[in-house]
CSV table of C-alpha atoms in Angstrom, one decimal:
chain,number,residue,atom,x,y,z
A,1,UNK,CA,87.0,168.0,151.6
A,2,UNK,CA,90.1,169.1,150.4
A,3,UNK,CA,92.1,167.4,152.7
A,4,UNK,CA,90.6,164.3,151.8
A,5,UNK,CA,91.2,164.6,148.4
A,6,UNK,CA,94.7,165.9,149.0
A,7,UNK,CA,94.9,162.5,151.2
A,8,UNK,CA,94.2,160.3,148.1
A,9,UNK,CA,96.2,162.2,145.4
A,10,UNK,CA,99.1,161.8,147.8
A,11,UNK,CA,98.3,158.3,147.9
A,12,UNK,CA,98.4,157.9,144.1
A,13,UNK,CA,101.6,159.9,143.5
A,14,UNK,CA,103.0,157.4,145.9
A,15,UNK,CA,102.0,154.6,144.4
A,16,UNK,CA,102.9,155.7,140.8
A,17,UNK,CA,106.8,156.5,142.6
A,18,UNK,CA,106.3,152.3,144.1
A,19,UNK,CA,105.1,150.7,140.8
A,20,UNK,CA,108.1,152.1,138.9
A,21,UNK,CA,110.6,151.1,141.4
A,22,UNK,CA,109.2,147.6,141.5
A,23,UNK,CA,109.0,147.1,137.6
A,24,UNK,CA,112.7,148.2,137.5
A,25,UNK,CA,114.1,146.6,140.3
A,26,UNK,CA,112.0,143.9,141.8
A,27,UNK,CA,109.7,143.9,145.3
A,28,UNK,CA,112.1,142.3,147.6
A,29,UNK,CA,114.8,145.1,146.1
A,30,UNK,CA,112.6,148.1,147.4
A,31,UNK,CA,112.7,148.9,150.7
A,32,UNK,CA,110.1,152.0,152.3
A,33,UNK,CA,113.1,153.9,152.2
A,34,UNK,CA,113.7,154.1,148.7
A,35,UNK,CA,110.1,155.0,148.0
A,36,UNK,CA,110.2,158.1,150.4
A,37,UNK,CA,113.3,159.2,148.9
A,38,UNK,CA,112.1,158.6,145.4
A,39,UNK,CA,108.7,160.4,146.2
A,40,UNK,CA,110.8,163.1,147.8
A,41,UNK,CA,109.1,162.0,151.9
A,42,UNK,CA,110.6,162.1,154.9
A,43,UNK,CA,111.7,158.2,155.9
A,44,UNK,CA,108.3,157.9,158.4
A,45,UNK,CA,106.1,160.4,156.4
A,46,UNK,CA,105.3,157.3,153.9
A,47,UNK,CA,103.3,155.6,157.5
A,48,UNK,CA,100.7,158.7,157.1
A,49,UNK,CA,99.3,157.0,153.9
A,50,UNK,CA,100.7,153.0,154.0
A,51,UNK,CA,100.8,151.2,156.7
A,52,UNK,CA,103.5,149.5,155.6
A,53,UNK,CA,105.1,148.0,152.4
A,54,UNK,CA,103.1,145.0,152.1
A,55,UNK,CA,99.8,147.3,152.3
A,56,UNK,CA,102.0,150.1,149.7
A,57,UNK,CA,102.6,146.8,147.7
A,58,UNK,CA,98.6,145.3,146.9
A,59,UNK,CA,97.5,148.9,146.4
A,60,UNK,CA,100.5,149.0,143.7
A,61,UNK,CA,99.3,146.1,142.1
A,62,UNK,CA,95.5,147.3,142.4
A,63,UNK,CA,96.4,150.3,140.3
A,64,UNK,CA,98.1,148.3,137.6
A,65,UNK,CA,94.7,146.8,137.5
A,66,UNK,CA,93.2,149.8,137.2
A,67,UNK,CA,95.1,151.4,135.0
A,68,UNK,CA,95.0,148.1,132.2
A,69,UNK,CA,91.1,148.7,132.7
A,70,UNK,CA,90.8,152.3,132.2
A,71,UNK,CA,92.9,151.4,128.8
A,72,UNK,CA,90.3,148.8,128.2
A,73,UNK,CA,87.5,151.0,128.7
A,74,UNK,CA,88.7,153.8,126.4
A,75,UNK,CA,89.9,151.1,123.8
A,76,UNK,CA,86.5,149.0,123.5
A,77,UNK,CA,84.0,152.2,123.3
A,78,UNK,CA,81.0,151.2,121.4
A,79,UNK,CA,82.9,148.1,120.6
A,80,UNK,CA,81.2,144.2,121.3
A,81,UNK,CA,81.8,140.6,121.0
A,82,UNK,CA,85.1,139.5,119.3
A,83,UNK,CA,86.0,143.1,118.8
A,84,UNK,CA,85.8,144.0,122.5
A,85,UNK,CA,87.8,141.2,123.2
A,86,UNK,CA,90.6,141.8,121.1
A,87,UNK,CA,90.5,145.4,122.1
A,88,UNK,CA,90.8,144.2,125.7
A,89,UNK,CA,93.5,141.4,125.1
A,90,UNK,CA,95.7,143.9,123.3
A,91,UNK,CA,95.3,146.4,126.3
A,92,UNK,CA,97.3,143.5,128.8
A,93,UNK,CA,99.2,142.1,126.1
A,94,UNK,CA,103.1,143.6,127.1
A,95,UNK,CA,103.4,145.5,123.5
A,96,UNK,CA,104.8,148.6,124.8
A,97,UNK,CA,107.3,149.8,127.4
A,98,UNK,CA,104.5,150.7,130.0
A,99,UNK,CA,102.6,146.8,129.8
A,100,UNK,CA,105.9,145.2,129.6
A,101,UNK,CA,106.7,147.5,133.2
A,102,UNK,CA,103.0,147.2,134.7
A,103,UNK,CA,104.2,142.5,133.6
A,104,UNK,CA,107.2,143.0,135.6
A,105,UNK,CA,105.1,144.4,138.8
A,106,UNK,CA,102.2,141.1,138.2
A,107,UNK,CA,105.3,138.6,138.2
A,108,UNK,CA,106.5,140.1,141.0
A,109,UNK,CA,103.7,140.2,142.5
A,110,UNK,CA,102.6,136.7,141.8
A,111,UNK,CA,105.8,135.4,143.1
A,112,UNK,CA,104.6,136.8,146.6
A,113,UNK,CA,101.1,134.8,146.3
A,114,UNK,CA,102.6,131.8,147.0
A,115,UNK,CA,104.0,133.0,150.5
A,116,UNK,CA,101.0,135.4,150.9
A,117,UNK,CA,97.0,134.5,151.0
A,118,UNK,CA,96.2,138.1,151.2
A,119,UNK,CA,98.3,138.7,148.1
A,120,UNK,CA,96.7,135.2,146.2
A,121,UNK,CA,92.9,137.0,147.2
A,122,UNK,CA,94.0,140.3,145.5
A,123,UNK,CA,95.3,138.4,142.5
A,124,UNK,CA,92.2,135.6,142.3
A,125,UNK,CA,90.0,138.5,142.5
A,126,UNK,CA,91.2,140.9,139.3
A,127,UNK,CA,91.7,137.0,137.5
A,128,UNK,CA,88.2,136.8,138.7
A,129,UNK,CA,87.0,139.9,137.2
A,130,UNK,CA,88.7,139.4,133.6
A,131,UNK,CA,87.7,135.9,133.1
A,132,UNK,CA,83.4,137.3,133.6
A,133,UNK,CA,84.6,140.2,131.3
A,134,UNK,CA,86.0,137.8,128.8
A,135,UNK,CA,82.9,135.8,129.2
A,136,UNK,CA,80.7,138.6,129.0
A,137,UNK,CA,82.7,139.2,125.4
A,138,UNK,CA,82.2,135.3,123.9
A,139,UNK,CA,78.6,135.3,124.9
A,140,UNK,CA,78.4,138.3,123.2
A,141,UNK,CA,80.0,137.3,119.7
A,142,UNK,CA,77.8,134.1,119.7
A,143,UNK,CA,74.6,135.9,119.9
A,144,UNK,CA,76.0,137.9,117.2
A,145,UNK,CA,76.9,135.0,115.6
A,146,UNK,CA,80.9,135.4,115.6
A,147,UNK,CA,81.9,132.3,117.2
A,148,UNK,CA,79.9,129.2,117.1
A,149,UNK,CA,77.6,127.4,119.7
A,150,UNK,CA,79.9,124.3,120.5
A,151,UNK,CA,82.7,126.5,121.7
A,152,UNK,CA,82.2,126.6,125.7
A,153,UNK,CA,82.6,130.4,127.4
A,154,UNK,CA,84.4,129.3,130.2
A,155,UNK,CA,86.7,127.3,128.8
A,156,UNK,CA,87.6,129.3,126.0
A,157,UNK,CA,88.2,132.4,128.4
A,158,UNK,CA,90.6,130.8,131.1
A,159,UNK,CA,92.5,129.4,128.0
A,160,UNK,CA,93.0,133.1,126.4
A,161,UNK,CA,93.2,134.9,129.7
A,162,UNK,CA,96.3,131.4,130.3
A,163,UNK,CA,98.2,133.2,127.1
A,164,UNK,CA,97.9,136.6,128.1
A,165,UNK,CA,99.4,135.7,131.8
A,166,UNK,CA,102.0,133.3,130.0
A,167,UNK,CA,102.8,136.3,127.6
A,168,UNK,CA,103.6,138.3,130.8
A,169,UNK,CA,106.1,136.2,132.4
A,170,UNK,CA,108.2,136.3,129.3
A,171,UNK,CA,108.6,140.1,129.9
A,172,UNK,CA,111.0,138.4,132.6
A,173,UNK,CA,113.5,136.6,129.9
A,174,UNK,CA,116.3,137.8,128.9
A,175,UNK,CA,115.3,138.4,125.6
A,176,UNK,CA,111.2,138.0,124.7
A,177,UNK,CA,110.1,134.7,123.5
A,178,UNK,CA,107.8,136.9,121.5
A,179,UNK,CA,108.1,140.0,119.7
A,180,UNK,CA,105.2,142.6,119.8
A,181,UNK,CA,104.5,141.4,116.3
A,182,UNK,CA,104.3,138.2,117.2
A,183,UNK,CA,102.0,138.8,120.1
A,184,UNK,CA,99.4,140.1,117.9
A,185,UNK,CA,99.9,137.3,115.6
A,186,UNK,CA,99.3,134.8,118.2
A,187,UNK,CA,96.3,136.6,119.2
A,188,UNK,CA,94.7,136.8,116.3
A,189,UNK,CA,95.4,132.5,115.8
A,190,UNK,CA,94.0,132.2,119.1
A,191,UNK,CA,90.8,134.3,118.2
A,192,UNK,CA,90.7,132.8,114.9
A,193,UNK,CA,90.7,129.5,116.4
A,194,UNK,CA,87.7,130.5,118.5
A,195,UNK,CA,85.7,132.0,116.0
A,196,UNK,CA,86.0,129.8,113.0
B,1,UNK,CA,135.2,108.5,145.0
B,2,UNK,CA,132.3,107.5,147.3
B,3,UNK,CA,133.0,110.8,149.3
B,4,UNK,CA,131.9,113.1,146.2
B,5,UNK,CA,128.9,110.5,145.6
B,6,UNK,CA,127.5,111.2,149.2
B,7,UNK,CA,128.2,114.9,148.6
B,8,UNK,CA,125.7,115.2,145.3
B,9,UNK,CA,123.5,113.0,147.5
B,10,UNK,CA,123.4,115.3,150.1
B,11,UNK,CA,123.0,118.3,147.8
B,12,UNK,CA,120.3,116.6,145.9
B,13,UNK,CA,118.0,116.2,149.5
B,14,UNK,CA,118.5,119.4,150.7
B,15,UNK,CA,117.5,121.0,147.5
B,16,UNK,CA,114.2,118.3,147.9
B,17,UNK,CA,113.7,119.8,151.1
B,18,UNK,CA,113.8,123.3,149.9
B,19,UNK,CA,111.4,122.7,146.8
B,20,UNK,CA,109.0,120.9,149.3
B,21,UNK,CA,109.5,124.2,151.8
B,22,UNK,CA,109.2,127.0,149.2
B,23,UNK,CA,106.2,125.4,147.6
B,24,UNK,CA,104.2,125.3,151.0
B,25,UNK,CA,105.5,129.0,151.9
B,26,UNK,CA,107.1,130.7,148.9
B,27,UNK,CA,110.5,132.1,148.9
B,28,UNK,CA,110.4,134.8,151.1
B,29,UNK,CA,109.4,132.6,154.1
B,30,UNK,CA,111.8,130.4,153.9
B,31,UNK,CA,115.1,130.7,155.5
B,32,UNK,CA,118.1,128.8,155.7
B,33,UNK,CA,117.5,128.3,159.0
B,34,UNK,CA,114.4,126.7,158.3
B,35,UNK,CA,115.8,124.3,155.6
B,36,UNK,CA,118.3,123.2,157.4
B,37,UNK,CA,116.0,121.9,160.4
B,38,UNK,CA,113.9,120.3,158.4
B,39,UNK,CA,116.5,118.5,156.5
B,40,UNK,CA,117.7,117.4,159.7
B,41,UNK,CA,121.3,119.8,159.8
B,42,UNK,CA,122.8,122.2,162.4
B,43,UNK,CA,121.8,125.8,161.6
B,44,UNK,CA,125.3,126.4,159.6
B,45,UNK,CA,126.3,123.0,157.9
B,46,UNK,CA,124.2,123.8,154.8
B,47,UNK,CA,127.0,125.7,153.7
B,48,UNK,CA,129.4,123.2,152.9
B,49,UNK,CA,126.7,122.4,150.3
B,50,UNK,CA,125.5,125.5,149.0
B,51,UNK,CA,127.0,129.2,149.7
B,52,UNK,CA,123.7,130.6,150.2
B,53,UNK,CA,120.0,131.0,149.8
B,54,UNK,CA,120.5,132.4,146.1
B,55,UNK,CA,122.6,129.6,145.3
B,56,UNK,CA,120.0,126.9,146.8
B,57,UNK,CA,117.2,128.5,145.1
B,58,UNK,CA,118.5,128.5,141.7
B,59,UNK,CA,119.3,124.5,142.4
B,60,UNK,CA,116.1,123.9,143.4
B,61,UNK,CA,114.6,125.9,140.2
B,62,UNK,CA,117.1,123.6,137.8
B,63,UNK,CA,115.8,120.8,140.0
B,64,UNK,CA,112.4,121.2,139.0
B,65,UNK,CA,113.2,122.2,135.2
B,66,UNK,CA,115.5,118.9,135.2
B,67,UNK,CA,112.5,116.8,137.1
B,68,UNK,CA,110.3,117.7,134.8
B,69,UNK,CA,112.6,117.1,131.7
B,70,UNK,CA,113.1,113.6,132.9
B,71,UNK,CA,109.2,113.5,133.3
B,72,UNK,CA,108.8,114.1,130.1
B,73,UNK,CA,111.6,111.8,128.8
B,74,UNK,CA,109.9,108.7,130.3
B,75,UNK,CA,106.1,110.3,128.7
B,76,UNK,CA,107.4,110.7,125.0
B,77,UNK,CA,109.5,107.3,124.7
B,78,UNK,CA,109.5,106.5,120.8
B,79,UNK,CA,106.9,109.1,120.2
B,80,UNK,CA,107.6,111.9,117.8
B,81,UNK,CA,106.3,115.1,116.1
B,82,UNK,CA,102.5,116.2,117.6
B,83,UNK,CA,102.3,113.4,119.8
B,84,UNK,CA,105.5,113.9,121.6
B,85,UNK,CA,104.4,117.2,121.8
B,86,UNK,CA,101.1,116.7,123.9
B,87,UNK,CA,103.3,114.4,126.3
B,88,UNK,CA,105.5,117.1,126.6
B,89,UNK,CA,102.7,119.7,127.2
B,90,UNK,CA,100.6,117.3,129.6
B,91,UNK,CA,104.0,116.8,132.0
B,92,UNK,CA,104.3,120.7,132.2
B,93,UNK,CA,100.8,121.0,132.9
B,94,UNK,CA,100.0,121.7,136.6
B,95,UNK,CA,98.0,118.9,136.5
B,96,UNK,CA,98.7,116.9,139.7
B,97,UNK,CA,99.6,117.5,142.9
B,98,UNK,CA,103.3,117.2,142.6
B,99,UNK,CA,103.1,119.6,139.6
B,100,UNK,CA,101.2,122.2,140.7
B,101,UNK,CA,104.1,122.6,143.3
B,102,UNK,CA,105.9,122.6,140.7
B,103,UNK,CA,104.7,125.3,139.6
B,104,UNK,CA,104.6,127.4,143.0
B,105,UNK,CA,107.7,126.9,142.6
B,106,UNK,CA,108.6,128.3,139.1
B,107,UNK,CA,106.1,130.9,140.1
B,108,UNK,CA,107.7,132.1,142.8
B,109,UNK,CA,111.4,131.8,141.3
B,110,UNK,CA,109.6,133.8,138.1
B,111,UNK,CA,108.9,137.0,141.2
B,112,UNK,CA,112.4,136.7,141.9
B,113,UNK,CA,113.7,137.1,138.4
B,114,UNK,CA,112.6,140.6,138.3
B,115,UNK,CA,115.1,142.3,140.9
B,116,UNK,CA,117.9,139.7,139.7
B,117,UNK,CA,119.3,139.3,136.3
B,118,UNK,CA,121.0,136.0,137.2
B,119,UNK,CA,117.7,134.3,138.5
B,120,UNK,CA,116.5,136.1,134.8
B,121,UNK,CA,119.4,134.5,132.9
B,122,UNK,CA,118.2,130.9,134.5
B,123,UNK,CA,115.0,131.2,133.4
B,124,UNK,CA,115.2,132.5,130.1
B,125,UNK,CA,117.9,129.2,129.6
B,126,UNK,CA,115.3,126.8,130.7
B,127,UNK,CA,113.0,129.1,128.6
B,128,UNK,CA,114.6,128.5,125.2
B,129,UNK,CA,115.5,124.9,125.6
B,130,UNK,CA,111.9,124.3,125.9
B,131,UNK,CA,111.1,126.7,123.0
B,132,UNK,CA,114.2,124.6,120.8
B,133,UNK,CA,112.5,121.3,121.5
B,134,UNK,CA,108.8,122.6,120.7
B,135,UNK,CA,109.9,123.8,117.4
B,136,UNK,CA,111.4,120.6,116.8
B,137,UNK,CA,108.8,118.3,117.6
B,138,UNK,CA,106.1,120.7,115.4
B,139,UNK,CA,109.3,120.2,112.6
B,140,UNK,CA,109.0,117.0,112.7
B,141,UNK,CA,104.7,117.0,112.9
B,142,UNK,CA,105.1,119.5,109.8
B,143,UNK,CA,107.7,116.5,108.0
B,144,UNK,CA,105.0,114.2,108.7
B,145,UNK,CA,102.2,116.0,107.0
B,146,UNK,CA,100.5,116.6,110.5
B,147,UNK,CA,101.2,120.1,110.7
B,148,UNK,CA,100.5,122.5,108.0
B,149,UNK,CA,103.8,123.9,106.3
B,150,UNK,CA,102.1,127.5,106.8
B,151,UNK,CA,101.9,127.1,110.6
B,152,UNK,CA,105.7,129.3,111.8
B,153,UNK,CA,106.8,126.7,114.3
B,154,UNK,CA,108.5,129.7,116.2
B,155,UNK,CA,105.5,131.7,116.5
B,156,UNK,CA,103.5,128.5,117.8
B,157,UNK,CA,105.8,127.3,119.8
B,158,UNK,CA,105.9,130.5,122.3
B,159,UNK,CA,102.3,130.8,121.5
B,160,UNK,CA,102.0,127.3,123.1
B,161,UNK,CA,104.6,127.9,126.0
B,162,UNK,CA,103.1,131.0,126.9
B,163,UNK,CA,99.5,129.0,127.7
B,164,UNK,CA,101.2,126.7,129.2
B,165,UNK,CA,103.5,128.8,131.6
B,166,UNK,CA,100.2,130.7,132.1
B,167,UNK,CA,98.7,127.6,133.4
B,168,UNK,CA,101.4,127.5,135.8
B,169,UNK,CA,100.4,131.3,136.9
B,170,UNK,CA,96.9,129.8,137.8
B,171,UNK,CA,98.1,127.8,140.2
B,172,UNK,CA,98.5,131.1,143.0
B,173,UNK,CA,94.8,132.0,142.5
B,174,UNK,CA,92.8,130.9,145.3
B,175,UNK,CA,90.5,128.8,143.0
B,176,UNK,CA,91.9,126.9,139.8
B,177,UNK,CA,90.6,128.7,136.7
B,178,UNK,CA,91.5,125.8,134.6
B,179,UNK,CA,90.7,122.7,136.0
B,180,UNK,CA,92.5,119.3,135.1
B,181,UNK,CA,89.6,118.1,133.1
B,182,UNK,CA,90.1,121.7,131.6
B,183,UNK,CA,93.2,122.0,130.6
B,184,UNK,CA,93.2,119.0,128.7
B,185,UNK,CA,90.7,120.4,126.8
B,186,UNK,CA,92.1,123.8,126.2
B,187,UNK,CA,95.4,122.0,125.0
B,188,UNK,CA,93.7,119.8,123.1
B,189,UNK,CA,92.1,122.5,121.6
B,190,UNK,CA,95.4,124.3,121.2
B,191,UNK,CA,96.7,121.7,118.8
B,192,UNK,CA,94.2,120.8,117.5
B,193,UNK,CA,94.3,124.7,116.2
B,194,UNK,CA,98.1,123.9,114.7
B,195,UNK,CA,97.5,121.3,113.5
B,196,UNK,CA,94.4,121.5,111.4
């Protein structure tokens, strides 16, 4: 067992060296190369654990997925409904320096979805997962009586989970289009709006 | 004179042909090789149009932005304040076909932005023109009594452009999660929320 687990730590250190090069510098700047040096490899040693960068590249963006949703997790405890919700949007919302680097690897990333199907099915399938979670959430706060009967699930979650993907390509702007401050205070319009 | 006429002509097709090339296939697919074949030129007589793929690809981004403008110059005609607004909004929708390559397009250009500052500085341009004109029309919805003079028309304008450019993000998932029928409604919705 040890070498197995060995195996997969390697794996993750690796990953954590690629996702901080992409955020800086962009996927098509970062060659296999850099990553080995940065992660302090030999230039082949990298094949041992990726088969290459585009395989290096999903499981990059699979742990920024992870990581948002082990923020989630610890943010929402006992939390339900609306309050879940908000807890989760202000998880992916890029407030601080690590959300605005884990936006910079998803707009990279989704840039490479339009050339790439494999890449489209990694992304359709977290946007997949989130939108049942945000569901999950607004079914939750009617029961509970937080947001009225006429306001449709589905609709409302593709439209909140559209602002929290818009928020993140304005990470790639010169300067943000909205201050952390005015993140939260467009959340709290949009949940407002679905709640009233 | 009709010389430099036929030379904008001929830059204005080939940048067609690359929007048309990097929508199917995404940037990173596409070479200059490729464009030039398909827009019917030896291998090296794109250059004496454009210096190089960067240079193309930032056309063909303003190409879009300035389609798109012109799109939504014909929508608003005499219209002003909310209702310009929603034409604006439904133009940048990806809504039809043409416009969800659009957005492939803006999606993919967004990927590039992060390794290259003057992609970045090109987008975040096109970015606050947009955001300068939102904040007008809600200006002149708030002059006409049909916005509430406590809405910040900075605030809602990014709020608004970030559902919107989130929208666009949609487009790379395998399956829409906003339909047409959909995003209508979530934008009606959205203004509706301004403007009550």
């Amino acid at each position: 067992m040890p070498r197995l687990v060995d195996h997969a730590a390697r794996r993750r250190e690796i990953i954590h060296v690629t996702w901080r090069l992409v955020a800086r510098h962009g996927l098509d700047s970062v060659t296999m190369r850099d990553i080995a040096a940065e992660a302090g490899y030999a230039n082949g040693a990298l094949n041992r654990y990726f088969a290459g960068k585009d395989e290096l590249l999903q499981a990059s963006f699979e742990y920024v997925f992870a990581q948002t949703n082990d923020r989630v997790a610890a943010a929402i405890g006992d939390r339900r409904g609306l309050e879940a919700l908000r807890a989760f949007c202000l998880e992916v919302l890029p407030l601080d320096e690590t959300r605005v680097l884990e936006a910079r690897i998803v707009v990279s990333f989704w840039g490479r979805t339009v050339a790439d199907d494999r890449f489209a099915g990694v992304n359709a399938v977290a946007l997949r997962e989130w939108r049942t979670q945000v569901v999950g959430w607004l079914q939750e706060a009617r029961r509970a009586g937080d947001v009225p009967a006429a306001v449709d699930a589905d609709l409302a979650a593709a439209h909140l989970l559209a602002f929290l993907m818009g928020a993140q390509t304005f990470v790639v702007a010169e300067e943000p289009l909205l201050t952390p401050h005015q993140q939260r205070a467009a959340l709290d319009a949009h949940l407002a709006q679905i709640s009233r």
